[in-house]
XYZ file of C-alpha atoms in Angstrom:
241
model
C -49.783 -38.129 -40.414
C -52.002 -36.566 -43.478
C -49.899 -38.175 -46.238
C -49.449 -35.301 -48.226
C -46.833 -32.717 -49.178
C -47.080 -29.575 -47.081
C -44.532 -27.526 -48.397
C -43.498 -26.729 -52.028
C -39.867 -25.473 -52.805
C -39.308 -22.602 -54.946
C -36.389 -20.835 -56.334
C -36.199 -18.090 -54.233
C -37.853 -20.041 -51.022
C -40.726 -22.145 -50.183
C -44.557 -21.719 -49.900
C -47.477 -23.624 -48.711
C -49.187 -26.273 -50.705
C -53.048 -25.972 -51.053
C -53.137 -28.974 -48.381
C -50.394 -27.129 -46.319
C -52.603 -23.903 -46.174
C -55.527 -26.134 -44.844
C -53.274 -27.305 -42.411
C -52.099 -23.789 -41.062
C -55.542 -22.504 -40.748
C -56.151 -25.836 -38.366
C -53.322 -25.097 -36.610
C -54.016 -21.352 -35.686
C -57.779 -22.274 -34.867
C -56.527 -25.274 -32.484
C -53.712 -23.012 -30.467
C -56.431 -20.265 -30.487
C -58.861 -22.872 -28.718
C -56.197 -23.975 -26.509
C -55.371 -20.407 -25.285
C -58.985 -19.798 -24.966
C -59.636 -23.004 -22.703
C -56.524 -22.097 -20.613
C -57.635 -18.550 -20.073
C -61.554 -19.858 -19.019
C -59.915 -22.313 -16.595
C -57.920 -19.218 -14.901
C -61.475 -17.312 -15.079
C -63.210 -20.196 -13.187
C -60.326 -20.175 -10.445
C -61.403 -16.672 -9.816
C -58.071 -14.830 -10.649
C -57.574 -11.889 -13.345
C -54.576 -13.146 -14.995
C -53.512 -14.515 -18.217
C -53.551 -12.970 -21.854
C -55.844 -9.928 -23.061
C -56.026 -9.192 -26.528
C -57.134 -6.059 -27.251
C -57.558 -4.242 -30.816
C -58.038 -0.550 -30.923
C -58.473 2.066 -33.561
C -55.616 4.276 -34.284
C -56.904 7.688 -32.930
C -58.112 6.210 -29.692
C -54.791 4.584 -29.157
C -53.098 7.525 -29.987
C -55.241 9.874 -27.308
C -56.844 7.974 -24.745
C -55.798 4.129 -24.530
C -52.253 4.621 -22.993
C -53.287 6.330 -19.652
C -56.289 3.716 -19.429
C -53.911 0.484 -20.030
C -51.138 2.019 -17.368
C -53.960 2.351 -14.603
C -55.234 -1.193 -15.490
C -52.092 -2.881 -15.447
C -51.515 -1.032 -11.819
C -54.699 -2.754 -10.936
C -53.877 -6.053 -12.421
C -50.336 -6.703 -12.905
C -50.692 -10.227 -13.579
C -52.222 -9.490 -16.874
C -50.357 -9.710 -20.205
C -51.770 -7.488 -22.520
C -51.324 -7.745 -26.245
C -52.360 -4.818 -28.386
C -52.998 -4.677 -31.965
C -53.815 -0.985 -33.714
C -55.240 0.079 -36.796
C -58.066 1.554 -38.975
C -61.303 0.843 -37.340
C -62.304 -1.556 -40.165
C -59.283 -3.667 -39.518
C -60.038 -3.919 -35.776
C -63.579 -5.016 -36.753
C -62.346 -7.655 -39.102
C -59.870 -8.989 -36.411
C -62.932 -9.176 -33.790
C -65.019 -11.301 -36.496
C -61.955 -13.687 -37.135
C -61.773 -13.928 -33.245
C -57.853 -13.064 -33.105
C -58.732 -10.640 -30.496
C -61.069 -10.560 -27.333
C -62.581 -7.322 -27.561
C -62.398 -4.234 -29.944
C -62.223 -0.491 -29.268
C -63.868 0.856 -32.680
C -64.825 4.202 -34.088
C -67.892 4.109 -36.030
C -70.939 1.820 -36.251
C -70.655 -1.792 -37.147
C -73.164 -4.720 -37.722
C -71.781 -6.809 -34.743
C -73.826 -9.477 -33.484
C -72.430 -9.469 -30.071
C -72.436 -6.799 -27.397
C -71.117 -3.206 -27.560
C -71.124 -0.189 -25.240
C -70.633 3.027 -25.913
C -67.214 5.005 -24.714
C -67.165 8.618 -26.334
C -69.020 10.294 -28.960
C -66.789 13.317 -30.706
C -67.684 15.912 -33.400
C -65.626 16.699 -36.173
C -64.209 19.945 -37.342
C -62.546 21.971 -39.864
C -58.902 22.835 -38.675
C -56.902 25.585 -39.861
C -54.330 27.703 -38.796
C -55.932 31.028 -39.215
C -60.050 31.691 -39.365
C -61.832 30.792 -42.425
C -64.947 30.577 -43.720
C -66.737 27.496 -44.396
C -68.517 28.604 -47.527
C -65.117 29.117 -49.203
C -63.711 25.819 -48.128
C -63.738 24.775 -51.971
C -61.493 27.336 -53.143
C -58.867 26.578 -50.250
C -56.263 23.785 -50.246
C -57.270 20.938 -48.358
C -54.979 18.508 -46.314
C -56.362 15.048 -46.968
C -55.958 12.633 -44.048
C -56.427 8.900 -45.424
C -58.821 7.292 -43.185
C -60.865 4.288 -43.147
C -63.776 3.719 -45.956
C -66.928 4.211 -43.504
C -65.250 7.614 -42.378
C -64.262 8.932 -45.662
C -67.919 8.281 -46.980
C -69.477 10.295 -44.023
C -66.883 12.926 -44.495
C -67.686 12.956 -48.428
C -71.584 13.056 -47.617
C -71.135 16.127 -45.351
C -69.011 17.628 -48.028
C -71.428 17.252 -51.086
C -74.527 17.767 -49.057
C -72.892 21.677 -48.339
C -70.847 21.998 -51.648
C -71.190 21.129 -55.517
C -67.794 20.861 -56.343
C -65.010 18.429 -54.560
C -62.521 19.982 -52.369
C -59.118 21.227 -53.804
C -56.785 18.261 -52.180
C -53.290 19.653 -52.735
C -51.676 17.136 -49.935
C -52.265 13.559 -49.116
C -50.996 12.069 -45.886
C -51.503 9.158 -43.850
C -50.603 10.311 -40.660
C -52.412 12.204 -38.132
C -49.855 13.994 -36.741
C -48.103 15.034 -40.011
C -51.676 16.199 -40.956
C -51.855 18.553 -37.914
C -48.449 20.081 -38.393
C -49.069 20.957 -41.971
C -52.240 22.548 -40.815
C -50.167 24.434 -38.394
C -47.938 25.957 -40.941
C -50.732 27.256 -42.837
C -50.533 25.162 -45.698
C -54.248 24.170 -45.991
C -57.157 23.050 -43.869
C -58.300 19.626 -42.772
C -61.294 17.933 -41.666
C -60.454 15.826 -38.197
C -61.823 14.550 -35.215
C -61.718 16.944 -32.264
C -59.676 14.467 -30.509
C -56.906 15.192 -32.755
C -56.061 18.554 -31.330
C -57.219 18.595 -28.044
C -53.722 19.770 -26.874
C -53.287 21.971 -29.738
C -55.253 25.075 -28.630
C -53.420 27.489 -31.322
C -55.370 26.082 -34.424
C -58.732 27.625 -35.259
C -61.511 25.072 -35.610
C -65.403 25.021 -36.776
C -67.765 22.356 -35.964
C -68.944 20.513 -39.325
C -72.545 21.021 -39.673
C -75.395 19.753 -41.926
C -77.853 22.150 -43.240
C -80.480 21.098 -40.759
C -78.015 22.017 -37.859
C -76.774 18.908 -36.955
C -73.234 18.072 -36.598
C -71.183 15.230 -38.104
C -70.296 13.114 -35.420
C -68.354 9.754 -34.875
C -69.178 7.531 -32.015
C -66.699 5.059 -30.264
C -67.542 1.731 -28.820
C -66.303 -1.036 -27.200
C -67.182 -4.322 -28.943
C -66.943 -7.874 -27.821
C -68.809 -11.180 -27.554
C -70.806 -12.025 -24.641
C -69.060 -15.484 -24.312
C -65.728 -13.514 -23.735
C -67.071 -12.602 -20.171
C -66.245 -15.861 -19.140
C -62.666 -14.909 -19.322
C -61.687 -13.225 -16.309
C -59.111 -10.720 -17.628
C -61.854 -9.582 -20.497
C -64.225 -9.148 -17.824
C -62.234 -7.230 -15.648
C -60.839 -4.941 -18.497
C -64.599 -4.319 -19.722
C -65.537 -3.485 -16.208
C -62.788 -1.065 -15.499
C -63.026 0.805 -18.961
C -66.920 1.132 -18.741
């Protein structure tokens, strides 16, 4: 129909031509629009059924979301839930691109739509035994790889209190691994209080600035107002908030 070559054959397979890439994007937008239209028609008919596409930050998805989704499904068994988890920055990008209906995101982002606060939690230094905050630069740190905005906030807190960088001896990309290393006494970690709610044996001390305020991060429910026209989305927002 478009009179162009869509696929190029390569020695190890195929790839789309420039025209083909354009048509792929067109097809994705068309399929997305079709799905949105179907969901809006279901909403007009007054039933909360169909697909609900949720993006959620890793920490919230691990500690809070499973019980919430289970309760929601008991109330709305006809809803098909598609869940994507990742760093908050990744979920925010998915929300901007329209690949999810709503995002549960930790941190403040420049979002033109609606948002509702879900929770606010503080950050702590965790260790296997009591330690002094003044001595942190000389102690081994277990660094948990997180998204850029949070890492910037942690760096700002650190250098507002210390003149030299932390002595990071281990770097991990999984919060469970980080907590277990701390429990074994291999170093301290700077983590959200949500990470150790079920681990009472860890020593923790809140991260505060010189003015006495604490380092905190808020979890928001981000969505576009137009999404409220979709029955499944409105039902979940009402349930969660």
